[in-house]
Amino acid sequence: MGDMGRVSVGIVGASGYGGVQLVRLLQDHPEVELVYLGGESSAGKTFADLYPHLAHQVDLAIEPVEPETIAARCQVVFLSLPNGLACQITPTLIEKGLMVLDLSADYRFFDLETYKNWYGIDRSDRQIAATAVYGLPELYRDRIADSQLIGCPGCYPTASLLALAPLLKQGLIVPETAIIDAKSGTSGGGRQAKTGLLLAEADNSLAAYGVARHRHIPEIEQICSDLAGHEVMVQFTPHLIPMVRGILATVYATLRDPGLVRDDLITIFRAFYRNCPWVTICASGVYPQTKWTCGSNLCYIGIEVDQRTGRVIVMSAIDNLIKGQAGQAIQCLNIMMGWEETLGLPRLAFYP
Amino acid sequence: MGDMGRVSVGIVGASGYGGVQLVRLLQDHPEVELVYLGGESSAGKTFADLYPHLAHQVDLAIEPVEPETIAARCQVVFLSLPNGLACQITPTLIEKGLMVLDLSADYRFFDLETYKNWYGIDRSDRQIAATAVYGLPELYRDRIADSQLIGCPGCYPTASLLALAPLLKQGLIVPETAIIDAKSGTSGGGRQAKTGLLLAEADNSLAAYGVARHRHIPEIEQICSDLAGHEVMVQFTPHLIPMVRGILATVYATLRDPGLVRDDLITIFRAFYRNCPWVTICASGVYPQTKWTCGSNLCYIGIEVDQRTGRVIVMSAIDNLIKGQAGQAIQCLNIMMGWEETLGLPRLAFYP
Amino acid sequence: MGDMGRVSVGIVGASGYGGVQLVRLLQDHPEVELVYLGGESSAGKTFADLYPHLAHQVDLAIEPVEPETIAARCQVVFLSLPNGLACQITPTLIEKGLMVLDLSADYRFFDLETYKNWYGIDRSDRQIAATAVYGLPELYRDRIADSQLIGCPGCYPTASLLALAPLLKQGLIVPETAIIDAKSGTSGGGRQAKTGLLLAEADNSLAAYGVARHRHIPEIEQICSDLAGHEVMVQFTPHLIPMVRGILATVYATLRDPGLVRDDLITIFRAFYRNCPWVTICASGVYPQTKWTCGSNLCYIGIEVDQRTGRVIVMSAIDNLIKGQAGQAIQCLNIMMGWEETLGLPRLAFYP
Amino acid sequence: MGDMGRVSVGIVGASGYGGVQLVRLLQDHPEVELVYLGGESSAGKTFADLYPHLAHQVDLAIEPVEPETIAARCQVVFLSLPNGLACQITPTLIEKGLMVLDLSADYRFFDLETYKNWYGIDRSDRQIAATAVYGLPELYRDRIADSQLIGCPGCYPTASLLALAPLLKQGLIVPETAIIDAKSGTSGGGRQAKTGLLLAEADNSLAAYGVARHRHIPEIEQICSDLAGHEVMVQFTPHLIPMVRGILATVYATLRDPGLVRDDLITIFRAFYRNCPWVTICASGVYPQTKWTCGSNLCYIGIEVDQRTGRVIVMSAIDNLIKGQAGQAIQCLNIMMGWEETLGLPRLAFYP
């Protein structure tokens, strides 16, 4: 257990960008102590072998992933693994009493059939999976507070759902008209070497990918359906942008009431997110830039209404590695532990 | 007049990115000779003062803009000026018998009322304006061939209309469902120093702008209406992308016939653009990257159908300064002169 | 005065990148309260007008620059103004008992003749200027602790001097062989709109500037001379790099003792910077990347010896806006106030 | 053999960036016909599988590398292979009468001992290797004209040697004071996926690599020695820059005659390169930007003298994939064939 009464925390899968952000943010968190880093391919290396610039800041080694060891050393564990691995060790960790925050897709789905259809993996941990809560605090704060197992949202779903939630929850739009055109920096593709993510290929270029079949679609639709109270289908198109960090989701939907104007919706969104310290609704006529979020856990939302076409356009910007991944997981931990939701999380963007 | 029987060409407004691209492309065009560069604020400077790297390649000076002088020296003139200036000198140039290709918005509109509503400029050259042809060769080739005055399309309209044209012309979509989510490199904002276009501001960032009010909206709608045969209203949202060149337009629309599949549409698009050497329809499952177009006059179009939602998604990529501006103007000139449509224009992208 | 016993701090010239970094870092500093922002051209605006993303974080307005007002409200003031302005208000501020940390060149020089020769400004505040201390804590920590007026170093001199100091102080190199080839991101050029700093111009390009005449030359030579104990002249060439933040100085010099090897120098550098929490000497064979520093106040130094040529090559990386500007000024303040030198300053880079 | 009397050309190793540039440039060359593409790992694929955007422009497949086949189909072959492979097939190709232009290091060295020391490969083709000419036309034009086998220079040596040649040839500098601080875009690292070349890692970062041990050092020193007429040792440090294309070499050296001023050197350089259509000496006070070269075969050289330190600073900018690789090889071919040295090569940069 951690010294000075701090909570002992471990990270499994610390070598990727999600991992290094968790390490960075948890180092500065006043109530936790990072005591364990685990990994498969990188086991035996020090964390500084992977990230030399952290040699003088983090002196942990990467250890093999053994649930028993983790359980003996940690009260809380973050899992940052490829899909299909978290579900293999989580049952043991939960049984041993740990709090588990999983950053993969394994515990995001209410229904494991959907998971199987989109991820191609059959699962036997149905009972445990049924106890998982979707870790988007702005929508499921109370359930997160009472949970031991969190399925942290994907980066695209975070940006998309924060843009859509007030509209769907209050029945302001025709759900089947919702189109999400999302744009992400390349760090969302992880640290593994792929030709398409090389600077020489990705810089000064731009393209869509996974059109009509990206795995974040069922995740977004699941939560949209929960918000609307009935099955909702959305159009979602991700794009790769020549930048390191940041997601912008541009969301289009037809308003049910063509009389609503921009300022009405700003008022509605502000009320909806009144108790949400990490969501900021832009002033009238202001649209968010992803750079405003880089390095912080904030989501900026800008709203426009096109009265000619009767559509609302919502733009939602986050740092994909913070609010879209590591920061949001820590936000969930804060809620689970009963701490301030903002504890230890960066509020001010790195700008420029 | 040019030597060796070449056509004498001038450029008014040569100092901007449109101008420097015209200079570059026209230098390599086998049938023209560049004999005149004009500008207001830069008059008296040499072109090399503005672009030192062209000092040894282009030895023209920037001259004051006097229609009489231009008419005495040029057979063809490209106007690359801020909106509202071309219409002041074009009547004289046309009267003197010159061919005029205007890159501003001045001669793009069938109806000067629309121009006035969106650009705030009242015009007295209605008679001349009525003779202008919209310079998108893939749609108006025959009329361009017979015209003396071309209103060259904007960069966003070029990418957007090439994506929408076959769908609208053949009644395949419900027009009012069309949403264009467009993304552009910052060279589209020109060479004038603006804080928002500084590398320190625009790099590693991403934002929408001009939502529901960008001036390319009426231009796109005018041509969509012409294609559909009735008034069409579209949703258009431009975004600033941290790269120098390239536009990607991601276009969404609901298909009238939900039975159409991707390959049907690819066949339809290929037939529609059969005689268009500058439009390439991607193979099934391939989506275009803007880098594929950089430095060439090509437009790449990728097509996807989402059978769950009944929508077609068309992705259209161009180099905003070539097919979106200078290259397209030269393509129009080639048609006006009866030359090969591909003459003197770059076919192979600069990649990577 | 600040509440809760915090020190009241003001910033004059808050609108630029130095200013916004100071605002960001001071907001998170546990012992200070930011109570005043001043500016000339931006007076009357709120800080959020300049940086909309800080609207919900910083609610100060920009006030006119009146030394009397500043003195009445602040105990400490940071001046982030163009050269030649700080020296106009500093005498009053010092007289009123404030601690002044100036980020311009005004108080960097031991000899105002040098300042006049390179900056073309004649000065009348010689008596005050003589009390200023050069704010590079790694070299002048004790004098900073006793001073009321700090002339904070330029970004290039910070990176260059930290690379050269152990070599010069210990007479390890032939001083006149020192060549500094420095590379900086474009944020070093400030937030003012200049054509050469546009993304479309500066991205995917690279060039030297100010060769043999950059104003940081006399600043570097002054401190090098102080370290060596005799007049030293260096070669310094800055380059503009297509990135937002970061400086790398690659320093070449001929070793007096050709028998010295890399590990000797690493040992010497580590000893020299033993008590310097913000300087990290890389392990043998490791060269620093500027990305390792982005967002932190750290300077990473890598060392190589070329035994074929007898030269040492030292590579020094900093975040130009933090250790090269705002962070270093706060580091000086910490020392002046007797606080921990690391207090309130970011330690972990933003990476990636 | 090619139709219309064109020369039949093949490329072995067409899948990398050198290959794709050769393909692009040779397609537009009026005197050659590209008839063969060869590769090992990519054999059996079409070129369009590797570069989908060229599907409609290049319809060649990648064939296995069999010297007999190549010899039967081609008159000229470019080899763009990893080091140590060209030397295995070149003897057969030469024997069959082909002209061979090798882009690897295999045929760059006068002395195969040097090659062995730096590349760790023992060679048995000494006789053939002795007939190879170093393919830097500005220095070895006459020998290239008479050769059947060209060892094309590396990208860094091209930029470095063009900066140093007039100085060394005319004894203007103290050779051992020469320091080359070189900066390259990431395309120089090739198209293979490596973590360090990912956009997320390399963008917004900057670092030196291979300090005092990069394999281009012996290549540069060999030619410098040839120019000086005696053994010359240089300092060479490459840096990775967050951009796709371009190299800038900043070269420092002490002048023998301290009375020489900038304009003297400009005159000397202009005279030295008088008959070199691909080298441009910048006007007094102008320093080259790599963007000026992107897409062209030009090398821009800027010159400064620091009269305080007695050093000359020469800045040399090229497009690493054109003048630094594919373009220069074609320039050599033009000379070998007795064509204009500029034939088929791009002259105007892509700018911006």
PDB file of N, CA and C in Angstrom, chain A residues 176 179 181 183 200-201 203-208 211-213 221 233 235 237 239 243-244 250 252 287-291 306 308-309 311 313 315 351-352, chain B residues 176 179 181 183 200-201 203-208 211-213 221 233 235 237 239 243-244 250 252 287-291 306 308-309 311 313 351-352:
ATOM      1  N   GLU A 176     -32.422  10.140 -35.975  1.00  0.00           N
ATOM      2  CA  GLU A 176     -31.831   9.474 -37.141  1.00  0.00           C
ATOM      3  C   GLU A 176     -31.182  10.456 -38.123  1.00  0.00           C
ATOM      4  N   ILE A 179     -25.478  13.146 -37.685  1.00  0.00           N
ATOM      5  CA  ILE A 179     -24.254  12.801 -38.414  1.00  0.00           C
ATOM      6  C   ILE A 179     -23.068  13.364 -37.638  1.00  0.00           C
ATOM      7  N   ASP A 181     -19.166  13.974 -37.920  1.00  0.00           N
ATOM      8  CA  ASP A 181     -17.958  14.010 -38.732  1.00  0.00           C
ATOM      9  C   ASP A 181     -16.815  14.328 -37.772  1.00  0.00           C
ATOM     10  N   LYS A 183     -12.701  14.258 -36.365  1.00  0.00           N
ATOM     11  CA  LYS A 183     -11.333  14.457 -36.840  1.00  0.00           C
ATOM     12  C   LYS A 183     -10.389  14.253 -35.662  1.00  0.00           C
ATOM     13  N   ALA A 200       6.116  11.321 -42.697  1.00  0.00           N
ATOM     14  CA  ALA A 200       6.236  11.555 -44.141  1.00  0.00           C
ATOM     15  C   ALA A 200       4.945  11.234 -44.891  1.00  0.00           C
ATOM     16  N   GLU A 201       4.125  10.344 -44.335  1.00  0.00           N
ATOM     17  CA  GLU A 201       2.859   9.969 -44.985  1.00  0.00           C
ATOM     18  C   GLU A 201       1.690  10.821 -44.476  1.00  0.00           C
ATOM     19  N   ASP A 203       1.717  13.701 -42.518  1.00  0.00           N
ATOM     20  CA  ASP A 203       1.824  15.147 -42.462  1.00  0.00           C
ATOM     21  C   ASP A 203       1.355  15.744 -43.777  1.00  0.00           C
ATOM     22  N   ASN A 204       0.760  16.914 -43.687  1.00  0.00           N
ATOM     23  CA  ASN A 204       0.241  17.572 -44.878  1.00  0.00           C
ATOM     24  C   ASN A 204      -0.658  16.647 -45.690  1.00  0.00           C
ATOM     25  N   SER A 205      -1.442  15.834 -45.003  1.00  0.00           N
ATOM     26  CA  SER A 205      -2.447  15.029 -45.671  1.00  0.00           C
ATOM     27  C   SER A 205      -3.661  14.878 -44.764  1.00  0.00           C
ATOM     28  N   LEU A 206      -4.684  14.295 -45.288  1.00  0.00           N
ATOM     29  CA  LEU A 206      -5.977  14.263 -44.618  1.00  0.00           C
ATOM     30  C   LEU A 206      -6.826  13.231 -45.323  1.00  0.00           C
ATOM     31  N   ALA A 207      -7.458  12.346 -44.540  1.00  0.00           N
ATOM     32  CA  ALA A 207      -8.332  11.355 -45.167  1.00  0.00           C
ATOM     33  C   ALA A 207      -9.320  10.807 -44.146  1.00  0.00           C
ATOM     34  N   ALA A 208     -10.421  10.313 -44.636  1.00  0.00           N
ATOM     35  CA  ALA A 208     -11.366   9.564 -43.810  1.00  0.00           C
ATOM     36  C   ALA A 208     -10.917   8.108 -43.750  1.00  0.00           C
ATOM     37  N   VAL A 211     -14.998   4.313 -42.729  1.00  0.00           N
ATOM     38  CA  VAL A 211     -16.312   4.905 -42.996  1.00  0.00           C
ATOM     39  C   VAL A 211     -17.409   3.835 -42.888  1.00  0.00           C
ATOM     40  N   ALA A 212     -18.410   4.118 -42.123  1.00  0.00           N
ATOM     41  CA  ALA A 212     -19.588   3.250 -41.949  1.00  0.00           C
ATOM     42  C   ALA A 212     -19.253   1.932 -41.252  1.00  0.00           C
ATOM     43  N   ARG A 213     -18.046   1.773 -40.741  1.00  0.00           N
ATOM     44  CA  ARG A 213     -17.730   0.520 -40.063  1.00  0.00           C
ATOM     45  C   ARG A 213     -16.758   0.653 -38.895  1.00  0.00           C
ATOM     46  N   GLU A 221     -23.771   4.535 -30.479  1.00  0.00           N
ATOM     47  CA  GLU A 221     -25.212   4.267 -30.622  1.00  0.00           C
ATOM     48  C   GLU A 221     -25.820   3.717 -29.333  1.00  0.00           C
ATOM     49  N   MET A 233     -29.719   5.193 -34.332  1.00  0.00           N
ATOM     50  CA  MET A 233     -28.643   4.865 -35.261  1.00  0.00           C
ATOM     51  C   MET A 233     -28.010   6.179 -35.725  1.00  0.00           C
ATOM     52  N   GLN A 235     -24.740   8.298 -37.984  1.00  0.00           N
ATOM     53  CA  GLN A 235     -23.680   8.244 -38.994  1.00  0.00           C
ATOM     54  C   GLN A 235     -22.416   8.757 -38.336  1.00  0.00           C
ATOM     55  N   THR A 237     -18.159   9.238 -39.043  1.00  0.00           N
ATOM     56  CA  THR A 237     -17.007   9.142 -39.949  1.00  0.00           C
ATOM     57  C   THR A 237     -15.774   9.755 -39.301  1.00  0.00           C
ATOM     58  N   HIS A 239     -11.750  10.890 -39.276  1.00  0.00           N
ATOM     59  CA  HIS A 239     -10.721  11.366 -40.209  1.00  0.00           C
ATOM     60  C   HIS A 239      -9.400  11.480 -39.471  1.00  0.00           C
ATOM     61  N   MET A 243      -1.852  16.138 -37.146  1.00  0.00           N
ATOM     62  CA  MET A 243      -1.441  16.768 -35.884  1.00  0.00           C
ATOM     63  C   MET A 243      -1.315  15.659 -34.848  1.00  0.00           C
ATOM     64  N   VAL A 244      -0.674  15.942 -33.742  1.00  0.00           N
ATOM     65  CA  VAL A 244      -0.412  14.903 -32.759  1.00  0.00           C
ATOM     66  C   VAL A 244      -1.651  14.615 -31.914  1.00  0.00           C
ATOM     67  N   THR A 250     -17.677  17.275 -35.295  1.00  0.00           N
ATOM     68  CA  THR A 250     -18.671  18.210 -35.819  1.00  0.00           C
ATOM     69  C   THR A 250     -19.961  17.413 -36.005  1.00  0.00           C
ATOM     70  N   TYR A 252     -24.040  17.127 -36.741  1.00  0.00           N
ATOM     71  CA  TYR A 252     -25.168  17.740 -37.434  1.00  0.00           C
ATOM     72  C   TYR A 252     -26.453  17.006 -37.061  1.00  0.00           C
ATOM     73  N   TYR A 287     -16.489  29.115 -31.749  1.00  0.00           N
ATOM     74  CA  TYR A 287     -16.346  27.685 -32.041  1.00  0.00           C
ATOM     75  C   TYR A 287     -15.023  27.185 -31.469  1.00  0.00           C
ATOM     76  N   PRO A 288     -15.013  26.017 -30.891  1.00  0.00           N
ATOM     77  CA  PRO A 288     -13.807  25.557 -30.201  1.00  0.00           C
ATOM     78  C   PRO A 288     -12.695  25.122 -31.140  1.00  0.00           C
ATOM     79  N   GLN A 289     -11.465  25.355 -30.730  1.00  0.00           N
ATOM     80  CA  GLN A 289     -10.278  24.850 -31.409  1.00  0.00           C
ATOM     81  C   GLN A 289      -9.693  23.736 -30.550  1.00  0.00           C
ATOM     82  N   THR A 290      -9.198  22.685 -31.188  1.00  0.00           N
ATOM     83  CA  THR A 290      -8.640  21.597 -30.383  1.00  0.00           C
ATOM     84  C   THR A 290      -7.441  22.069 -29.559  1.00  0.00           C
ATOM     85  N   LYS A 291      -6.728  23.059 -30.051  1.00  0.00           N
ATOM     86  CA  LYS A 291      -5.554  23.540 -29.303  1.00  0.00           C
ATOM     87  C   LYS A 291      -5.943  24.087 -27.931  1.00  0.00           C
ATOM     88  N   ASP A 306     -28.404  26.619 -37.940  1.00  0.00           N
ATOM     89  CA  ASP A 306     -28.594  27.139 -39.295  1.00  0.00           C
ATOM     90  C   ASP A 306     -30.087  27.256 -39.530  1.00  0.00           C
ATOM     91  N   ARG A 308     -31.675  28.466 -41.931  1.00  0.00           N
ATOM     92  CA  ARG A 308     -32.083  28.146 -43.310  1.00  0.00           C
ATOM     93  C   ARG A 308     -32.423  26.670 -43.433  1.00  0.00           C
ATOM     94  N   THR A 309     -31.601  25.808 -42.826  1.00  0.00           N
ATOM     95  CA  THR A 309     -31.778  24.365 -43.022  1.00  0.00           C
ATOM     96  C   THR A 309     -32.468  23.673 -41.849  1.00  0.00           C
ATOM     97  N   ARG A 311     -31.074  22.935 -39.038  1.00  0.00           N
ATOM     98  CA  ARG A 311     -30.163  22.032 -38.324  1.00  0.00           C
ATOM     99  C   ARG A 311     -29.405  22.745 -37.219  1.00  0.00           C
ATOM    100  N   ILE A 313     -25.692  22.549 -35.389  1.00  0.00           N
ATOM    101  CA  ILE A 313     -24.342  22.033 -35.590  1.00  0.00           C
ATOM    102  C   ILE A 313     -23.603  22.212 -34.261  1.00  0.00           C
ATOM    103  N   MET A 315     -20.075  21.522 -32.197  1.00  0.00           N
ATOM    104  CA  MET A 315     -18.662  21.191 -32.338  1.00  0.00           C
ATOM    105  C   MET A 315     -18.080  20.926 -30.956  1.00  0.00           C
ATOM    106  N   TYR A 351      -1.426  25.681 -24.514  1.00  0.00           N
ATOM    107  CA  TYR A 351      -1.406  26.727 -25.548  1.00  0.00           C
ATOM    108  C   TYR A 351      -0.203  27.661 -25.534  1.00  0.00           C
ATOM    109  N   PRO A 352       0.448  27.998 -26.655  1.00  0.00           N
ATOM    110  CA  PRO A 352       0.113  27.498 -28.004  1.00  0.00           C
ATOM    111  C   PRO A 352       0.712  26.119 -28.237  1.00  0.00           C
TER     112      PRO A 352
ATOM    113  N   GLU B 176     -32.169  17.783 -49.980  1.00  0.00           N
ATOM    114  CA  GLU B 176     -32.087  18.578 -48.750  1.00  0.00           C
ATOM    115  C   GLU B 176     -31.379  17.839 -47.615  1.00  0.00           C
ATOM    116  N   ILE B 179     -25.157  17.142 -46.711  1.00  0.00           N
ATOM    117  CA  ILE B 179     -24.296  17.843 -45.753  1.00  0.00           C
ATOM    118  C   ILE B 179     -22.866  17.721 -46.252  1.00  0.00           C
ATOM    119  N   ASP B 181     -19.134  18.424 -45.133  1.00  0.00           N
ATOM    120  CA  ASP B 181     -18.171  18.754 -44.077  1.00  0.00           C
ATOM    121  C   ASP B 181     -16.812  18.866 -44.753  1.00  0.00           C
ATOM    122  N   LYS B 183     -12.761  20.303 -45.265  1.00  0.00           N
ATOM    123  CA  LYS B 183     -11.529  20.557 -44.501  1.00  0.00           C
ATOM    124  C   LYS B 183     -10.480  21.103 -45.450  1.00  0.00           C
ATOM    125  N   ALA B 200       2.273  29.033 -35.187  1.00  0.00           N
ATOM    126  CA  ALA B 200       2.153  28.781 -33.743  1.00  0.00           C
ATOM    127  C   ALA B 200       0.694  28.647 -33.307  1.00  0.00           C
ATOM    128  N   GLU B 201      -0.227  29.237 -34.044  1.00  0.00           N
ATOM    129  CA  GLU B 201      -1.649  29.141 -33.705  1.00  0.00           C
ATOM    130  C   GLU B 201      -2.339  27.979 -34.416  1.00  0.00           C
ATOM    131  N   ASP B 203      -0.967  25.348 -36.211  1.00  0.00           N
ATOM    132  CA  ASP B 203      -0.381  24.012 -36.189  1.00  0.00           C
ATOM    133  C   ASP B 203      -0.902  23.256 -34.977  1.00  0.00           C
ATOM    134  N   ASN B 204      -1.050  21.959 -35.149  1.00  0.00           N
ATOM    135  CA  ASN B 204      -1.562  21.134 -34.076  1.00  0.00           C
ATOM    136  C   ASN B 204      -2.866  21.673 -33.511  1.00  0.00           C
ATOM    137  N   SER B 205      -3.702  22.201 -34.378  1.00  0.00           N
ATOM    138  CA  SER B 205      -5.041  22.614 -33.973  1.00  0.00           C
ATOM    139  C   SER B 205      -6.008  22.393 -35.124  1.00  0.00           C
ATOM    140  N   LEU B 206      -7.254  22.593 -34.845  1.00  0.00           N
ATOM    141  CA  LEU B 206      -8.313  22.219 -35.778  1.00  0.00           C
ATOM    142  C   LEU B 206      -9.584  22.890 -35.303  1.00  0.00           C
ATOM    143  N   ALA B 207     -10.287  23.548 -36.222  1.00  0.00           N
ATOM    144  CA  ALA B 207     -11.547  24.178 -35.838  1.00  0.00           C
ATOM    145  C   ALA B 207     -12.416  24.398 -37.068  1.00  0.00           C
ATOM    146  N   ALA B 208     -13.709  24.490 -36.833  1.00  0.00           N
ATOM    147  CA  ALA B 208     -14.647  24.918 -37.869  1.00  0.00           C
ATOM    148  C   ALA B 208     -14.684  26.444 -37.890  1.00  0.00           C
ATOM    149  N   VAL B 211     -19.470  28.730 -39.892  1.00  0.00           N
ATOM    150  CA  VAL B 211     -20.542  27.728 -39.891  1.00  0.00           C
ATOM    151  C   VAL B 211     -21.877  28.387 -40.266  1.00  0.00           C
ATOM    152  N   ALA B 212     -22.538  27.821 -41.249  1.00  0.00           N
ATOM    153  CA  ALA B 212     -23.864  28.274 -41.696  1.00  0.00           C
ATOM    154  C   ALA B 212     -23.852  29.648 -42.348  1.00  0.00           C
ATOM    155  N   ARG B 213     -22.670  30.217 -42.578  1.00  0.00           N
ATOM    156  CA  ARG B 213     -22.660  31.547 -43.207  1.00  0.00           C
ATOM    157  C   ARG B 213     -21.466  31.777 -44.131  1.00  0.00           C
ATOM    158  N   GLU B 221     -24.872  26.113 -53.701  1.00  0.00           N
ATOM    159  CA  GLU B 221     -26.317  25.896 -53.882  1.00  0.00           C
ATOM    160  C   GLU B 221     -26.784  26.270 -55.286  1.00  0.00           C
ATOM    161  N   MET B 233     -30.943  23.399 -51.171  1.00  0.00           N
ATOM    162  CA  MET B 233     -30.263  24.044 -50.051  1.00  0.00           C
ATOM    163  C   MET B 233     -29.352  23.001 -49.417  1.00  0.00           C
ATOM    164  N   GLN B 235     -26.125  21.963 -46.450  1.00  0.00           N
ATOM    165  CA  GLN B 235     -25.385  22.327 -45.245  1.00  0.00           C
ATOM    166  C   GLN B 235     -23.921  22.282 -45.591  1.00  0.00           C
ATOM    167  N   THR B 237     -19.982  23.178 -43.990  1.00  0.00           N
ATOM    168  CA  THR B 237     -19.149  23.624 -42.862  1.00  0.00           C
ATOM    169  C   THR B 237     -17.678  23.460 -43.212  1.00  0.00           C
ATOM    170  N   HIS B 239     -13.601  23.697 -42.331  1.00  0.00           N
ATOM    171  CA  HIS B 239     -12.695  23.557 -41.179  1.00  0.00           C
ATOM    172  C   HIS B 239     -11.277  23.903 -41.607  1.00  0.00           C
ATOM    173  N   MET B 243      -2.296  22.059 -42.120  1.00  0.00           N
ATOM    174  CA  MET B 243      -1.457  21.646 -43.244  1.00  0.00           C
ATOM    175  C   MET B 243      -1.482  22.782 -44.262  1.00  0.00           C
ATOM    176  N   VAL B 244      -0.561  22.764 -45.201  1.00  0.00           N
ATOM    177  CA  VAL B 244      -0.448  23.872 -46.139  1.00  0.00           C
ATOM    178  C   VAL B 244      -1.502  23.771 -47.244  1.00  0.00           C
ATOM    179  N   THR B 250     -16.112  15.902 -47.245  1.00  0.00           N
ATOM    180  CA  THR B 250     -16.834  14.676 -46.921  1.00  0.00           C
ATOM    181  C   THR B 250     -18.313  15.006 -47.028  1.00  0.00           C
ATOM    182  N   TYR B 252     -22.328  13.902 -47.187  1.00  0.00           N
ATOM    183  CA  TYR B 252     -23.322  12.922 -46.734  1.00  0.00           C
ATOM    184  C   TYR B 252     -24.666  13.222 -47.401  1.00  0.00           C
ATOM    185  N   TYR B 287     -10.383   5.216 -50.026  1.00  0.00           N
ATOM    186  CA  TYR B 287     -10.787   6.606 -49.773  1.00  0.00           C
ATOM    187  C   TYR B 287      -9.612   7.525 -50.071  1.00  0.00           C
ATOM    188  N   PRO B 288      -9.861   8.657 -50.669  1.00  0.00           N
ATOM    189  CA  PRO B 288      -8.750   9.512 -51.102  1.00  0.00           C
ATOM    190  C   PRO B 288      -8.075  10.252 -49.952  1.00  0.00           C
ATOM    191  N   GLN B 289      -6.782  10.452 -50.101  1.00  0.00           N
ATOM    192  CA  GLN B 289      -6.005  11.300 -49.208  1.00  0.00           C
ATOM    193  C   GLN B 289      -5.639  12.576 -49.965  1.00  0.00           C
ATOM    194  N   THR B 290      -5.667  13.696 -49.262  1.00  0.00           N
ATOM    195  CA  THR B 290      -5.346  14.939 -49.971  1.00  0.00           C
ATOM    196  C   THR B 290      -3.912  14.911 -50.512  1.00  0.00           C
ATOM    197  N   LYS B 291      -3.019  14.198 -49.831  1.00  0.00           N
ATOM    198  CA  LYS B 291      -1.628  14.153 -50.295  1.00  0.00           C
ATOM    199  C   LYS B 291      -1.522  13.567 -51.705  1.00  0.00           C
ATOM    200  N   ASP B 306     -23.508   3.475 -46.608  1.00  0.00           N
ATOM    201  CA  ASP B 306     -23.800   2.879 -45.305  1.00  0.00           C
ATOM    202  C   ASP B 306     -25.196   2.286 -45.387  1.00  0.00           C
ATOM    203  N   ARG B 308     -26.793   0.506 -43.331  1.00  0.00           N
ATOM    204  CA  ARG B 308     -27.565   0.634 -42.093  1.00  0.00           C
ATOM    205  C   ARG B 308     -28.384   1.930 -42.100  1.00  0.00           C
ATOM    206  N   THR B 309     -27.776   3.012 -42.548  1.00  0.00           N
ATOM    207  CA  THR B 309     -28.437   4.317 -42.452  1.00  0.00           C
ATOM    208  C   THR B 309     -29.039   4.776 -43.778  1.00  0.00           C
ATOM    209  N   ARG B 311     -27.400   6.037 -46.234  1.00  0.00           N
ATOM    210  CA  ARG B 311     -26.716   7.222 -46.760  1.00  0.00           C
ATOM    211  C   ARG B 311     -25.545   6.835 -47.657  1.00  0.00           C
ATOM    212  N   ILE B 313     -21.790   8.279 -48.663  1.00  0.00           N
ATOM    213  CA  ILE B 313     -20.754   9.204 -48.192  1.00  0.00           C
ATOM    214  C   ILE B 313     -19.747   9.321 -49.331  1.00  0.00           C
ATOM    215  N   TYR B 351       3.903  13.682 -54.027  1.00  0.00           N
ATOM    216  CA  TYR B 351       4.029  12.659 -52.970  1.00  0.00           C
ATOM    217  C   TYR B 351       5.441  12.119 -52.703  1.00  0.00           C
ATOM    218  N   PRO B 352       5.912  11.983 -51.459  1.00  0.00           N
ATOM    219  CA  PRO B 352       5.164  12.354 -50.253  1.00  0.00           C
ATOM    220  C   PRO B 352       5.300  13.812 -49.988  1.00  0.00           C
TER     221      PRO B 352
END
